[in-house]
CSV table of C-alpha atoms in Angstrom, one decimal:
chain,number,residue,atom,x,y,z
T,230,MET,CA,98.6,-84.0,34.6
T,231,GLU,CA,99.3,-84.9,38.2
T,232,ASP,CA,101.1,-82.2,40.2
T,233,TYR,CA,104.2,-84.3,41.1
T,234,ARG,CA,105.8,-81.4,43.0
T,235,LYS,CA,103.4,-81.8,46.0
T,236,TYR,CA,105.2,-85.0,46.8
T,237,LEU,CA,108.3,-83.0,47.6
T,238,ASP,CA,106.6,-82.2,50.9
T,239,PRO,CA,107.5,-85.0,53.4
T,240,ASP,CA,104.1,-85.0,55.0
T,241,VAL,CA,102.3,-85.5,51.7
T,242,ALA,CA,104.8,-88.2,50.5
T,243,SER,CA,104.3,-90.1,53.8
T,244,ARG,CA,100.6,-90.7,53.0
T,245,LEU,CA,101.6,-93.0,50.2
T,246,ASP,CA,101.9,-96.7,51.3
T,247,ASN,CA,104.0,-97.9,48.4
T,248,MET,CA,107.8,-97.0,48.7
T,249,GLU,CA,108.4,-97.3,45.0
T,250,LEU,CA,105.5,-95.0,44.1
T,251,ARG,CA,106.6,-92.5,46.7
T,252,ALA,CA,110.2,-92.5,45.3
T,253,ARG,CA,108.9,-92.1,41.8
T,254,LEU,CA,106.6,-89.2,42.6
T,255,VAL,CA,109.3,-87.4,44.7
T,256,VAL,CA,111.8,-87.7,41.8
T,257,GLU,CA,109.2,-86.7,39.2
T,258,GLY,CA,108.3,-83.7,41.3
T,259,PHE,CA,111.9,-82.8,41.5
T,260,ILE,CA,112.7,-83.2,37.8
T,261,THR,CA,109.7,-81.1,36.8
T,262,GLY,CA,111.2,-78.2,38.6
T,263,LEU,CA,114.6,-78.3,36.8
T,264,HIS,CA,115.4,-76.3,33.8
T,265,LYS,CA,118.0,-78.8,32.6
T,266,SER,CA,117.9,-82.6,32.8
T,267,PRO,CA,120.2,-84.1,35.4
T,268,PHE,CA,120.6,-87.2,33.3
T,269,HIS,CA,123.8,-88.0,31.4
T,270,GLY,CA,124.3,-90.2,28.4
T,271,PHE,CA,125.6,-93.7,29.0
T,272,SER,CA,127.3,-96.4,27.0
T,273,VAL,CA,126.9,-100.2,27.1
T,274,GLU,CA,129.1,-103.2,26.9
T,275,PHE,CA,128.5,-106.7,25.8
T,276,ALA,CA,127.5,-109.2,28.6
T,277,GLU,CA,126.3,-112.5,27.2
T,278,HIS,CA,124.1,-114.3,24.6
T,279,ARG,CA,120.6,-115.7,25.0
T,280,GLN,CA,118.3,-117.5,22.6
T,281,TYR,CA,116.1,-115.3,20.4
T,282,MET,CA,112.5,-114.9,21.6
T,283,PRO,CA,109.5,-113.6,19.6
T,284,GLY,CA,109.3,-109.9,20.0
T,285,ASP,CA,113.1,-109.4,20.4
T,286,GLU,CA,114.6,-106.7,18.1
T,287,THR,CA,116.3,-108.3,15.1
T,288,ARG,CA,119.1,-105.8,15.2
T,289,HIS,CA,120.5,-107.5,18.3
T,290,ILE,CA,120.8,-110.9,16.6
T,291,ASP,CA,124.4,-112.1,16.5
T,292,TRP,CA,124.7,-113.2,12.8
T,293,LYS,CA,128.1,-114.7,13.4
T,294,ILE,CA,126.6,-117.2,15.8
T,295,TYR,CA,123.8,-117.8,13.4
T,296,GLY,CA,126.3,-118.6,10.6
T,297,LYS,CA,128.0,-121.2,12.8
T,298,THR,CA,124.9,-122.8,14.5
T,299,ASP,CA,122.0,-122.0,12.3
T,300,LYS,CA,120.2,-120.7,15.4
T,301,TYR,CA,119.3,-117.2,16.4
T,302,PHE,CA,120.9,-115.7,19.5
T,303,ILE,CA,120.5,-112.2,20.9
T,304,LYS,CA,123.4,-110.1,22.2
T,305,GLN,CA,122.7,-109.0,25.7
T,306,PHE,CA,124.3,-105.8,27.0
T,307,GLU,CA,124.8,-104.3,30.4
T,308,GLU,CA,125.1,-100.7,31.2
T,309,GLU,CA,128.4,-99.2,32.0
T,310,THR,CA,127.8,-97.1,35.1
T,311,ASN,CA,129.1,-93.6,35.3
T,312,LEU,CA,129.5,-93.9,39.1
T,313,LYS,CA,129.1,-96.3,42.0
T,314,SER,CA,127.1,-94.9,44.9
T,315,TYR,CA,126.4,-96.2,48.3
T,316,LEU,CA,123.5,-95.2,50.6
T,317,LEU,CA,124.6,-95.6,54.2
T,318,MET,CA,121.7,-95.6,56.6
T,319,ASP,CA,121.8,-95.2,60.4
T,320,ILE,CA,119.1,-97.4,61.7
T,321,SER,CA,119.8,-97.0,65.4
T,322,LYS,CA,117.1,-96.3,68.0
T,323,SER,CA,117.7,-92.6,68.1
T,324,MET,CA,116.6,-92.4,64.4
T,325,ASN,CA,113.1,-93.6,65.5
T,326,TYR,CA,112.2,-90.2,67.1
T,327,GLY,CA,109.5,-88.0,65.7
T,328,SER,CA,107.8,-85.2,67.6
T,329,GLU,CA,104.0,-84.6,67.6
T,330,LYS,CA,102.6,-85.9,64.2
T,331,ARG,CA,105.8,-85.4,62.2
T,332,LEU,CA,107.7,-88.1,60.3
T,333,LYS,CA,110.2,-90.0,62.3
T,334,LYS,CA,113.8,-89.4,61.3
T,335,ILE,CA,114.2,-92.9,60.1
T,336,GLU,CA,111.1,-92.5,57.8
T,337,TYR,CA,112.4,-89.2,56.4
T,338,ALA,CA,115.9,-90.7,55.8
T,339,GLY,CA,114.2,-93.8,54.2
T,340,TYR,CA,112.1,-91.7,51.8
T,341,LEU,CA,115.1,-89.6,50.8
T,342,ALA,CA,117.3,-92.6,50.3
T,343,SER,CA,114.7,-94.4,48.3
T,344,SER,CA,114.2,-91.3,46.1
T,345,LEU,CA,118.0,-91.1,45.5
T,346,ALA,CA,118.1,-94.8,44.7
T,347,TYR,CA,115.3,-94.3,42.1
T,348,LEU,CA,117.1,-91.2,40.6
T,349,LEU,CA,120.5,-93.0,40.4
T,350,ILE,CA,119.2,-96.0,38.7
T,351,LYS,CA,117.0,-93.9,36.4
T,352,GLN,CA,120.2,-92.2,35.2
T,353,ARG,CA,122.0,-95.6,34.8
T,354,ASP,CA,124.2,-95.3,37.9
T,355,ALA,CA,124.9,-98.2,40.2
T,356,VAL,CA,123.6,-97.8,43.7
T,357,GLY,CA,124.0,-100.0,46.8
T,358,LEU,CA,122.6,-99.8,50.4
T,359,ILE,CA,124.3,-100.4,53.7
T,360,THR,CA,122.4,-100.2,57.0
T,361,TYR,CA,124.1,-100.0,60.4
T,362,ASP,CA,123.6,-99.4,64.1
T,363,GLU,CA,126.0,-101.1,66.6
T,364,ASP,CA,127.4,-103.0,63.6
T,365,ILE,CA,126.7,-103.4,59.8
T,366,LYS,CA,123.3,-104.9,59.4
T,367,THR,CA,122.6,-105.0,55.7
T,368,TYR,CA,125.1,-104.8,52.8
T,369,ILE,CA,123.7,-104.7,49.3
T,370,PRO,CA,126.4,-104.0,46.7
T,371,PRO,CA,125.8,-101.5,43.9
T,372,HIS,CA,124.0,-102.4,40.7
T,373,ALA,CA,122.2,-100.4,38.1
T,374,THR,CA,119.1,-102.4,37.2
T,375,LYS,CA,115.5,-101.6,37.9
T,376,SER,CA,114.9,-105.1,39.4
T,377,TYR,CA,117.7,-104.3,41.9
T,378,LEU,CA,115.9,-101.1,42.9
T,379,LYS,CA,113.1,-103.2,44.2
T,380,LEU,CA,115.5,-105.0,46.5
T,381,ILE,CA,116.8,-101.7,48.0
T,382,LEU,CA,113.3,-100.2,48.4
T,383,LYS,CA,112.0,-103.4,50.1
T,384,GLU,CA,114.9,-103.2,52.6
T,385,LEU,CA,114.3,-99.5,53.3
T,386,SER,CA,110.6,-100.1,53.8
T,387,GLU,CA,111.2,-102.8,56.4
T,388,ILE,CA,113.7,-101.0,58.7
T,389,LYS,CA,112.9,-101.3,62.4
T,390,PRO,CA,115.4,-99.5,64.6
T,391,ASP,CA,116.2,-101.4,67.8
T,392,LYS,CA,119.8,-101.0,68.7
T,393,LYS,CA,122.2,-98.3,70.0
T,394,THR,CA,124.3,-95.9,67.9
T,395,PHE,CA,127.9,-96.7,67.1
T,396,THR,CA,128.2,-94.6,64.0
T,397,SER,CA,132.0,-94.1,64.1
T,398,ASP,CA,132.8,-97.8,64.6
T,399,SER,CA,130.3,-99.0,61.9
T,400,LEU,CA,131.4,-96.4,59.4
T,401,ASP,CA,135.1,-97.4,59.9
T,402,LYS,CA,134.1,-101.0,59.0
T,403,ILE,CA,132.2,-99.9,56.0
T,404,ALA,CA,135.2,-97.8,54.8
T,405,GLU,CA,137.4,-100.9,54.9
T,406,GLN,CA,135.0,-102.8,52.7
T,407,ILE,CA,134.5,-100.2,49.9
T,408,LYS,CA,137.7,-100.2,47.8
T,409,ARG,CA,136.7,-98.6,44.6
T,410,ARG,CA,136.3,-94.8,44.5
T,411,SER,CA,132.6,-94.1,45.0
T,412,LEU,CA,130.0,-91.6,46.0
T,413,ILE,CA,129.1,-92.2,49.7
T,414,MET,CA,125.9,-90.7,51.0
T,415,ILE,CA,125.3,-91.0,54.7
T,416,PHE,CA,121.9,-90.5,56.5
T,417,SER,CA,122.1,-90.1,60.2
T,418,ASP,CA,121.4,-87.8,63.1
T,419,PHE,CA,125.1,-88.2,64.0
T,420,PHE,CA,124.3,-88.4,67.7
T,421,ASP,CA,127.7,-89.9,68.5
T,422,ASP,CA,131.1,-88.4,69.5
T,423,PRO,CA,131.7,-85.8,66.7
T,424,GLN,CA,135.4,-86.1,66.8
T,425,LYS,CA,135.3,-89.9,66.3
T,426,VAL,CA,132.7,-89.5,63.5
T,427,LEU,CA,134.8,-86.9,61.7
T,428,SER,CA,137.8,-89.2,62.0
T,429,THR,CA,135.9,-91.9,60.3
T,430,LEU,CA,134.6,-89.6,57.5
T,431,LYS,CA,138.3,-88.7,56.9
T,432,HIS,CA,138.9,-92.4,56.5
T,433,PHE,CA,136.5,-92.3,53.5
T,434,ARG,CA,138.2,-89.2,52.1
T,435,HIS,CA,141.6,-90.8,52.5
T,436,ASN,CA,140.3,-93.6,50.2
T,437,ASN,CA,139.3,-90.9,47.6
T,438,HIS,CA,135.6,-91.3,48.0
T,439,GLU,CA,133.2,-88.4,47.5
T,440,ILE,CA,131.0,-87.9,50.5
T,441,ILE,CA,127.7,-86.3,51.2
T,442,VAL,CA,126.6,-86.2,54.8
T,443,PHE,CA,122.8,-85.8,55.4
T,444,GLN,CA,122.4,-84.9,59.0
T,445,ILE,CA,118.7,-85.5,59.7
T,446,LEU,CA,117.0,-84.1,62.8
T,447,ASP,CA,113.6,-83.5,64.2
T,448,PRO,CA,112.7,-79.7,64.5
T,449,MET,CA,112.2,-80.2,68.3
T,450,GLU,CA,115.8,-81.6,68.6
T,451,ILE,CA,117.0,-78.3,67.1
T,452,GLU,CA,114.6,-75.8,68.7
T,453,PHE,CA,113.8,-77.6,72.0
T,454,ALA,CA,110.4,-75.8,71.9
T,455,PHE,CA,108.6,-77.9,74.4
T,456,GLY,CA,106.0,-75.8,76.2
T,457,LYS,CA,105.4,-77.6,79.5
T,458,ASP,CA,107.2,-79.7,82.1
T,459,ALA,CA,108.2,-83.1,80.8
T,460,ILE,CA,110.0,-86.3,81.5
T,461,PHE,CA,112.6,-87.0,78.8
T,462,LYS,CA,113.6,-90.6,78.1
T,463,ASP,CA,116.7,-91.6,76.2
T,464,MET,CA,115.6,-93.8,73.4
T,465,GLU,CA,118.7,-96.0,73.5
T,466,SER,CA,119.6,-96.2,77.2
T,467,ASP,CA,116.0,-95.7,78.6
T,468,GLU,CA,117.4,-93.3,81.1
T,469,GLU,CA,114.8,-90.7,82.2
T,470,MET,CA,115.1,-87.1,83.4
T,471,ALA,CA,112.3,-84.8,84.6
T,472,THR,CA,112.8,-81.1,83.6
T,473,GLN,CA,111.3,-77.8,82.7
T,474,PRO,CA,112.2,-77.3,79.0
T,475,PHE,CA,111.5,-73.5,79.0
T,476,HIS,CA,114.3,-72.9,81.5
T,477,LEU,CA,116.7,-75.0,79.4
T,478,GLN,CA,115.8,-73.9,75.9
T,479,LYS,CA,118.4,-71.1,75.5
T,480,SER,CA,121.3,-73.1,76.8
T,481,TYR,CA,120.2,-76.2,74.9
T,482,GLN,CA,120.0,-74.3,71.6
T,483,LYS,CA,123.4,-72.8,72.2
T,484,GLU,CA,125.0,-76.3,72.7
T,485,MET,CA,123.1,-77.7,69.8
T,486,GLN,CA,124.3,-75.0,67.6
T,487,LYS,CA,127.9,-75.7,68.7
T,488,PHE,CA,127.3,-79.3,67.9
T,489,LEU,CA,126.0,-78.6,64.4
T,490,ASP,CA,128.6,-75.9,63.7
T,491,TYR,CA,131.4,-78.4,64.5
T,492,TYR,CA,130.1,-80.9,61.9
T,493,LYS,CA,129.6,-78.2,59.3
T,494,LYS,CA,133.1,-76.6,59.8
T,495,GLU,CA,135.0,-79.9,59.9
T,496,CYS,CA,133.2,-81.3,56.9
T,497,LEU,CA,134.0,-78.1,54.9
T,498,MET,CA,137.7,-78.3,55.9
T,499,ASN,CA,137.8,-81.9,54.7
T,500,GLN,CA,136.0,-81.5,51.4
T,501,ILE,CA,132.9,-83.3,52.6
T,502,ASP,CA,129.5,-82.0,51.6
T,503,TYR,CA,127.4,-81.4,54.7
T,504,VAL,CA,123.6,-81.0,54.4
T,505,LEU,CA,121.6,-80.3,57.6
T,506,LEU,CA,117.9,-81.3,57.2
T,507,ASP,CA,115.0,-81.3,59.5
T,508,THR,CA,112.1,-83.6,58.9
T,509,ARG,CA,110.0,-80.6,57.5
T,510,THR,CA,112.5,-80.0,54.7
T,511,PRO,CA,111.2,-80.6,51.2
T,512,PHE,CA,113.0,-83.4,49.4
T,513,ASP,CA,114.1,-81.2,46.5
T,514,ILE,CA,116.6,-79.4,48.7
T,515,ALA,CA,118.4,-82.6,49.5
T,516,LEU,CA,118.1,-83.9,45.9
T,517,MET,CA,119.7,-80.7,44.6
T,518,ASN,CA,122.6,-81.1,46.9
T,519,TYR,CA,123.1,-84.6,45.5
T,520,LEU,CA,123.2,-83.2,42.0
T,521,ARG,CA,125.7,-80.5,42.9
T,522,LYS,CA,128.0,-83.2,44.2
T,523,ARG,CA,127.4,-85.3,41.1
T,524,SER,CA,128.1,-82.5,38.8
T,525,LYS,CA,131.7,-82.2,40.2
T,526,LEU,CA,132.3,-85.8,39.2
T,527,HIS,CA,131.5,-85.5,35.5
């Protein structure tokens, strides 16, 4: 039997070219490590009729229709979803950073989001995808079918960041569009004004949505462990600065920790699940945080 768990390592998963295969192996690797299945039962409701085809199960034949028309019709059903979920993906230029040979943040976020989409649809939940940078770029409303999963995975595999970050403005617009109470999962580095971002997250909470914030950073953005003189270039403004990283490392780390602590504290105070991930983090850590949030909703 294949050792699925190895695909929980981002570097291993990244070697797979196919997004759907990658998502499946990540999810299978995660599930094999659980003692209890994360999947809940589901019910179905009648959707429509279609004509009987050879190979269809006879138990789904509508005999009342047959009695009236002398023709065989099959009852089609659609799944009643336990939950509507939205994957909100920051696709701004800053997400395109990756140090050395590591995954770029946008790649890590895409792999994680695709795995969550696969897991959600596997357990009969509806999932949608929204991408944004300066504005909303893609809006795919939630559905719970396997064919719909391919649409989401295709979109995630074709993301090419090329615009600046306006996380707070974009999320405000998204909050206005999502009316029904849902699970909102946001993937971003959150390199925006923290106070404005938190104000927007409160907008979601005011509408009774459940929120998981996945703040995804490269290890070098957290540690600033550059070993020699360098010229740093802002990925969004192209502004450059020559500096000696060693002399700045301690003060940089102090400011970065304040930045991260602010998000963590404010999210906790506002009942928002906050998950800090760097691009080395195995996917099962993030997936477990999703399941913890989901368990509160059932």
